[in-house]
Short mmCIF file of C-alpha atoms in Angstrom, two decimals:
data_model
loop_
_atom_site.label_atom_id
_atom_site.label_comp_id
_atom_site.label_asym_id
_atom_site.label_seq_id
_atom_site.Cartn_x
_atom_site.Cartn_y
_atom_site.Cartn_z
CA MET A 1234 24.64 15.46 12.54
CA ALA A 1235 26.48 11.80 12.27
CA TRP A 1236 26.08 8.30 12.22
CA ALA A 1237 27.18 5.06 10.54
CA ALA A 1238 26.29 1.46 10.44
CA ASP A 1239 28.03 -0.79 13.07
CA PHE A 1240 29.29 -3.08 10.56
CA THR A 1241 29.50 -3.46 6.33
CA VAL A 1242 29.86 -6.96 4.53
CA ASP A 1243 30.17 -7.34 1.32
CA GLU A 1244 29.18 -3.49 0.78
CA ILE A 1245 25.73 -4.12 2.74
CA CYS A 1246 25.47 -2.72 5.53
CA TYR A 1247 23.90 -3.38 9.05
CA ASN A 1248 22.79 -2.19 12.63
CA ILE A 1249 22.87 -5.09 15.45
CA THR A 1250 19.35 -5.02 16.71
CA SER A 1251 19.59 -7.65 19.11
CA THR A 1252 22.79 -9.86 20.99
CA ASN A 1253 20.13 -11.92 22.53
CA PRO A 1254 19.49 -13.79 19.70
CA LEU A 1255 22.11 -12.33 17.56
CA THR A 1256 20.05 -10.22 14.60
CA VAL A 1257 20.66 -7.22 12.61
CA GLU A 1258 19.24 -5.08 10.33
CA VAL A 1259 19.98 -3.40 7.20
CA THR A 1260 20.11 -0.20 7.25
CA ASP A 1261 21.32 2.93 4.68
CA VAL A 1262 24.62 3.74 3.47
CA PHE A 1263 26.06 7.05 5.29
CA ASN A 1264 26.65 9.61 2.31
CA GLY A 1265 26.21 7.16 -0.49
CA SER A 1266 23.43 4.70 -1.71
CA TYR A 1267 22.96 1.04 -3.37
CA SER A 1268 22.99 0.29 -6.66
CA GLY A 1269 23.08 -2.82 -9.36
CA ASP A 1270 21.63 -5.94 -8.03
CA ILE A 1271 21.32 -6.45 -4.22
CA ILE A 1272 21.30 -9.94 -2.66
CA ILE A 1273 20.93 -10.05 1.40
CA PRO A 1274 21.89 -12.97 2.60
CA GLU A 1275 19.72 -14.55 5.25
CA LYS A 1276 23.43 -14.67 7.70
CA VAL A 1277 26.24 -12.27 7.98
CA GLU A 1278 29.16 -12.77 10.08
CA TYR A 1279 30.85 -10.33 12.29
CA GLY A 1280 33.21 -10.09 14.81
CA GLY A 1281 33.34 -13.84 15.04
CA LYS A 1282 29.76 -14.26 15.16
CA GLU A 1283 26.74 -15.13 13.23
CA PHE A 1284 23.80 -12.40 13.11
CA SER A 1285 20.65 -13.37 11.25
CA VAL A 1286 19.28 -10.60 8.87
CA THR A 1287 15.65 -10.10 10.75
CA ARG A 1288 14.71 -6.65 9.12
CA ILE A 1289 15.17 -3.89 6.35
CA GLY A 1290 15.15 -0.96 8.38
CA SER A 1291 13.56 1.94 8.12
CA TYR A 1292 15.50 4.32 4.78
CA ALA A 1293 17.63 1.11 4.03
CA PHE A 1294 17.48 1.73 0.50
CA ARG A 1295 15.41 5.31 -0.22
CA TYR A 1296 16.32 7.27 -2.71
CA CYS A 1297 18.39 4.67 -4.22
CA TYR A 1298 17.50 5.68 -7.82
CA ASP A 1299 19.96 3.20 -9.45
CA LEU A 1300 18.95 -0.11 -7.29
CA SER A 1301 17.94 -2.62 -10.40
CA SER A 1302 16.76 -5.33 -8.28
CA VAL A 1303 16.39 -7.00 -4.63
CA THR A 1304 16.42 -9.99 -3.20
CA ILE A 1305 15.06 -10.01 0.21
CA PRO A 1306 15.61 -13.58 1.98
CA ASN A 1307 13.57 -15.95 4.19
CA SER A 1308 14.84 -14.81 7.36
CA VAL A 1309 13.49 -11.45 6.90
CA THR A 1310 10.21 -10.67 9.24
CA THR A 1311 10.06 -6.60 8.80
CA ILE A 1312 10.60 -4.41 5.72
CA GLY A 1313 10.31 -0.67 7.46
CA ASN A 1314 9.06 2.54 6.92
CA GLU A 1315 10.23 4.50 3.53
CA ALA A 1316 12.65 1.06 3.15
CA PHE A 1317 12.68 1.66 -0.72
CA CYS A 1318 10.81 4.57 -1.32
CA PHE A 1319 11.97 6.32 -4.81
CA CYS A 1320 13.55 3.13 -6.07
CA GLU A 1321 12.46 4.52 -9.60
CA SER A 1322 14.57 1.52 -11.30
CA LEU A 1323 13.47 -1.05 -9.18
CA THR A 1324 10.82 -3.61 -11.32
CA SER A 1325 10.17 -6.40 -9.40
CA VAL A 1326 9.59 -7.19 -5.55
CA THR A 1327 8.70 -10.64 -4.03
CA ILE A 1328 8.17 -10.36 -0.55
CA PRO A 1329 8.91 -13.51 1.16
CA ASN A 1330 6.71 -15.66 3.29
CA SER A 1331 8.72 -14.96 6.62
CA VAL A 1332 7.88 -11.43 6.21
CA THR A 1333 4.72 -10.42 8.53
CA SER A 1334 4.26 -6.53 8.29
CA ILE A 1335 5.42 -4.06 5.12
CA GLY A 1336 5.75 -0.33 6.49
CA ASP A 1337 4.44 2.77 5.72
CA GLU A 1338 6.22 4.10 2.41
CA ALA A 1339 7.69 1.33 2.07
CA PHE A 1340 7.90 1.12 -1.49
CA ALA A 1341 6.24 4.49 -2.03
CA ASP A 1342 7.24 5.89 -5.72
CA CYS A 1343 8.87 3.20 -7.42
CA SER A 1344 7.52 4.19 -10.26
CA GLY A 1345 9.03 1.39 -11.94
CA LEU A 1346 7.68 -1.50 -10.48
CA THR A 1347 5.84 -3.63 -12.72
CA SER A 1348 5.39 -6.93 -10.74
CA VAL A 1349 5.06 -7.38 -6.76
CA THR A 1350 4.54 -10.87 -5.05
CA ILE A 1351 3.61 -10.43 -1.90
CA GLY A 1352 4.19 -13.24 0.71
CA ASN A 1353 1.40 -15.04 2.57
CA SER A 1354 2.72 -14.07 6.12
CA VAL A 1355 2.21 -10.33 6.00
CA THR A 1356 -0.61 -9.36 8.12
CA SER A 1357 -0.21 -5.39 7.91
CA ILE A 1358 0.40 -3.26 4.81
CA GLY A 1359 1.51 0.45 5.56
CA GLY A 1360 0.02 3.54 4.77
CA ARG A 1361 1.23 4.68 1.78
CA ALA A 1362 3.50 1.66 1.39
CA PHE A 1363 2.83 1.06 -2.42
CA SER A 1364 1.73 4.76 -3.08
CA GLY A 1365 2.60 6.12 -6.39
CA CYS A 1366 3.71 2.53 -8.26
CA SER A 1367 2.02 3.12 -11.49
CA GLY A 1368 3.71 0.71 -13.12
CA PHE A 1369 1.95 -2.51 -11.85
CA THR A 1370 -1.21 -3.54 -13.21
CA SER A 1371 -2.35 -6.30 -10.66
CA VAL A 1372 -1.06 -6.80 -7.24
CA THR A 1373 -2.91 -10.17 -4.94
CA ILE A 1374 -3.41 -9.47 -1.36
CA PRO A 1375 -2.85 -12.45 0.84
CA ASN A 1376 -5.18 -14.33 3.16
CA SER A 1377 -3.15 -13.52 5.90
CA VAL A 1378 -3.97 -9.25 5.79
CA THR A 1379 -5.70 -8.12 8.72
CA SER A 1380 -5.09 -4.10 7.81
CA ILE A 1381 -4.16 -1.59 5.03
CA GLY A 1382 -3.37 1.37 5.82
CA PRO A 1383 -4.75 4.90 4.61
CA GLN A 1384 -3.82 5.49 0.65
CA ALA A 1385 -1.38 2.14 0.49
CA PHE A 1386 -2.45 2.17 -2.99
CA ASP A 1387 -2.89 5.67 -3.82
CA GLY A 1388 -1.51 6.57 -7.29
CA CYS A 1389 -1.93 2.81 -8.86
CA SER A 1390 -3.01 4.24 -12.22
CA GLY A 1391 -2.22 1.25 -13.54
CA LEU A 1392 -4.27 -1.42 -11.24
CA THR A 1393 -7.27 -2.84 -13.36
CA SER A 1394 -8.46 -5.06 -10.33
CA VAL A 1395 -8.40 -5.32 -6.61
CA THR A 1396 -9.58 -8.26 -4.40
CA ILE A 1397 -9.80 -7.91 -0.46
CA PRO A 1398 -9.51 -11.01 1.26
CA ASN A 1399 -11.87 -11.93 4.02
CA SER A 1400 -9.06 -11.73 6.54
CA VAL A 1401 -9.63 -7.82 6.05
CA THR A 1402 -10.59 -6.34 8.89
CA SER A 1403 -9.25 -2.65 8.73
CA ILE A 1404 -9.10 -0.27 5.19
CA GLY A 1405 -7.55 3.05 5.71
CA MET A 1406 -9.05 6.24 4.15
CA GLY A 1407 -7.86 6.77 0.50
CA THR A 1408 -6.56 3.18 -0.16
CA PHE A 1409 -7.12 3.17 -3.76
CA GLY A 1410 -7.53 6.78 -4.30
CA TRP A 1411 -6.40 8.26 -7.73
CA CYS A 1412 -5.87 4.40 -9.37
CA SER A 1413 -7.69 5.41 -12.17
CA GLY A 1414 -7.50 2.55 -14.05
CA LEU A 1415 -9.19 0.21 -11.84
CA THR A 1416 -12.41 -1.20 -13.06
CA SER A 1417 -13.20 -4.13 -10.67
CA ILE A 1418 -13.31 -4.28 -6.85
CA ILE A 1419 -14.18 -7.43 -5.02
CA VAL A 1420 -14.73 -8.37 -1.42
CA GLU A 1421 -14.50 -12.16 -0.51
CA ASN A 1422 -17.62 -13.54 0.75
CA GLY A 1423 -17.22 -14.35 4.48
CA ASN A 1424 -15.28 -10.83 5.37
CA ALA A 1425 -17.03 -9.95 8.55
CA VAL A 1426 -16.38 -6.24 7.88
CA TYR A 1427 -16.67 -5.22 4.49
CA ASP A 1428 -18.44 -6.52 1.60
CA SER A 1429 -19.16 -5.90 -2.46
CA ARG A 1430 -22.77 -6.42 -2.21
CA ASP A 1431 -24.77 -6.73 -5.82
CA ASN A 1432 -21.74 -7.05 -7.57
CA CYS A 1433 -21.35 -3.17 -7.14
CA ASN A 1434 -17.85 -2.87 -7.36
CA ALA A 1435 -16.89 -1.02 -4.79
CA ILE A 1436 -15.86 -1.57 -1.06
CA ILE A 1437 -18.88 -0.86 1.61
CA LYS A 1438 -18.44 -1.09 5.17
CA THR A 1439 -21.49 -3.60 6.24
CA ALA A 1440 -21.79 -2.20 10.09
CA ASN A 1441 -22.88 1.39 8.53
CA ASN A 1442 -24.04 0.63 4.71
CA GLU A 1443 -20.55 3.13 3.61
CA ILE A 1444 -18.87 3.22 0.66
CA ILE A 1445 -15.31 3.94 0.98
CA VAL A 1446 -14.07 2.38 -2.24
CA GLY A 1447 -15.37 3.28 -5.58
CA CYS A 1448 -14.19 2.92 -9.22
CA GLN A 1449 -15.24 3.91 -12.57
CA ASN A 1450 -17.54 0.67 -12.80
CA THR A 1451 -19.45 1.23 -9.61
CA VAL A 1452 -23.01 0.75 -9.15
CA ILE A 1453 -24.44 2.35 -5.87
CA PRO A 1454 -26.70 -0.38 -4.13
CA ASN A 1455 -29.87 1.64 -3.00
CA SER A 1456 -28.71 0.02 0.51
CA VAL A 1457 -25.65 2.64 0.78
CA THR A 1458 -26.57 5.56 3.08
CA ASN A 1459 -22.79 6.95 3.42
CA ILE A 1460 -20.69 7.52 0.33
CA GLY A 1461 -17.03 7.80 2.16
CA GLY A 1462 -14.16 10.53 2.67
CA LEU A 1463 -12.44 9.96 -0.60
CA ALA A 1464 -14.07 7.31 -2.00
CA PHE A 1465 -14.00 7.74 -5.97
CA GLN A 1466 -10.80 9.77 -5.28
CA GLY A 1467 -9.19 10.40 -8.69
CA CYS A 1468 -11.77 8.28 -10.60
CA SER A 1469 -10.93 10.07 -13.92
CA GLY A 1470 -12.72 7.48 -15.74
CA LEU A 1471 -15.95 7.95 -13.80
CA THR A 1472 -18.58 9.95 -16.41
CA SER A 1473 -21.89 9.38 -14.72
CA VAL A 1474 -22.97 8.59 -11.05
CA THR A 1475 -26.44 7.45 -9.54
CA ILE A 1476 -26.67 8.44 -6.12
CA PRO A 1477 -29.68 6.40 -4.68
CA ASN A 1478 -32.28 7.77 -2.50
CA SER A 1479 -30.74 5.62 0.82
CA VAL A 1480 -27.73 8.08 0.65
CA ILE A 1481 -28.16 11.08 3.00
CA SER A 1482 -24.28 12.01 3.26
CA ILE A 1483 -21.77 12.66 1.12
CA GLU A 1484 -18.32 12.95 2.85
CA SER A 1485 -15.19 15.32 1.85
CA HIS A 1486 -13.24 14.97 -0.87
CA ALA A 1487 -15.68 11.85 -1.84
CA PHE A 1488 -15.40 12.87 -5.74
CA GLN A 1489 -12.26 14.30 -5.49
CA GLY A 1490 -10.59 14.67 -9.33
CA CYS A 1491 -12.87 12.90 -11.43
CA SER A 1492 -12.52 15.14 -14.20
CA GLY A 1493 -14.87 12.81 -16.42
CA LEU A 1494 -17.73 13.44 -14.40
CA THR A 1495 -20.18 15.43 -16.37
CA SER A 1496 -23.17 15.58 -14.23
CA VAL A 1497 -24.85 14.28 -11.10
CA THR A 1498 -28.20 14.35 -9.40
CA ILE A 1499 -28.27 14.92 -5.42
CA PRO A 1500 -31.54 13.17 -4.00
CA ASN A 1501 -33.53 14.70 -1.76
CA SER A 1502 -32.30 12.47 1.07
CA VAL A 1503 -28.70 14.02 0.89
CA THR A 1504 -28.51 16.06 4.15
CA SER A 1505 -24.99 16.51 4.45
CA ILE A 1506 -22.09 17.56 1.80
CA GLY A 1507 -18.67 17.56 2.67
CA MET A 1508 -15.92 20.03 1.73
CA GLY A 1509 -14.50 19.26 -1.91
CA ALA A 1510 -16.85 16.89 -2.50
CA PHE A 1511 -16.53 17.13 -5.78
CA CYS A 1512 -12.82 19.28 -6.08
CA ASN A 1513 -11.46 19.04 -9.70
CA CYS A 1514 -14.64 17.77 -11.32
CA ILE A 1515 -13.58 19.66 -14.30
#
C-alpha cells in the first residue's frame, strides 16, 4: 500500500480537506519523519490558491523522535488521533485557543514533555491523549472542557495536582491511573456531575456516590457507596485505606498496582468485590 501527501511546502506535507472553503491538514511524511523545530503556518499556497491550515491530521508527527518543538497556529481547530505520539524529544506544547478537540493518544508517550498549555476553547480531550507523559508536573484543564476520555492522563507520574472545572460532565475510566505522584484532586464547586466533597482529594460521581478517581491522600467520605473500577490504579504511595461502612461495592482493578498498600479492612457492608481489585498490591 502506498500513499502520498497532496502537496508539500517548506518540507511540511499537507492533504486538502476541503475545496470550499480551501482548507488543508498537516499530514505525515511518507517514508520519512519530521525533526527539529517545526513552525506550522496559518495559510499555505498551492496551485495558485491559498489554503487555511485547520487540522493536524491523525498520525502526522507520530514516531518523530527528533521533533524538538512545534508551533501550532491559531487557524488549527483539531488535533487528530496519535498526531504527536512518541515524540520523545518534544519538551513543551502550547495548544492555541482555536483548537476545540484533542484526539485519542494525540500526545501519548511524549515522555520528554514538561510543559503543556491547553487552550480555552478545547471541549474534548481524547482517550489516552497525554498517557505516558511522565515529565510534566501540572496541567490546567480549561473551563471549556466538557469531556475527558478514558486514560487521558494515564501514567503521568510527575503530575502532583489536578483541578476538574465545573464544565466537565464526562470523565472516562482510568483517566488518572498510574499517576503515582498525585496528591491533590479538586472538583470545582458548581459541577453538576462530579464533586470532591469534604476535601476528600478524589473525584466522586455525585448521582451514585461513586469514587472514580482517587490518590494517595484520599480520605473516602462515609457517604460513598461505590469505589469505581481503576479508581486508585497505580497509587503506589497509598499505604493504608479506610473503607467506610457506607461502601457496598469495590469494582474491578480499583486498587490495582497500589504497591505500598500493606493492609486493608473490608467492612461488612461490602457485598461485591470486582476482579483484580487488589491486583499487584505486592
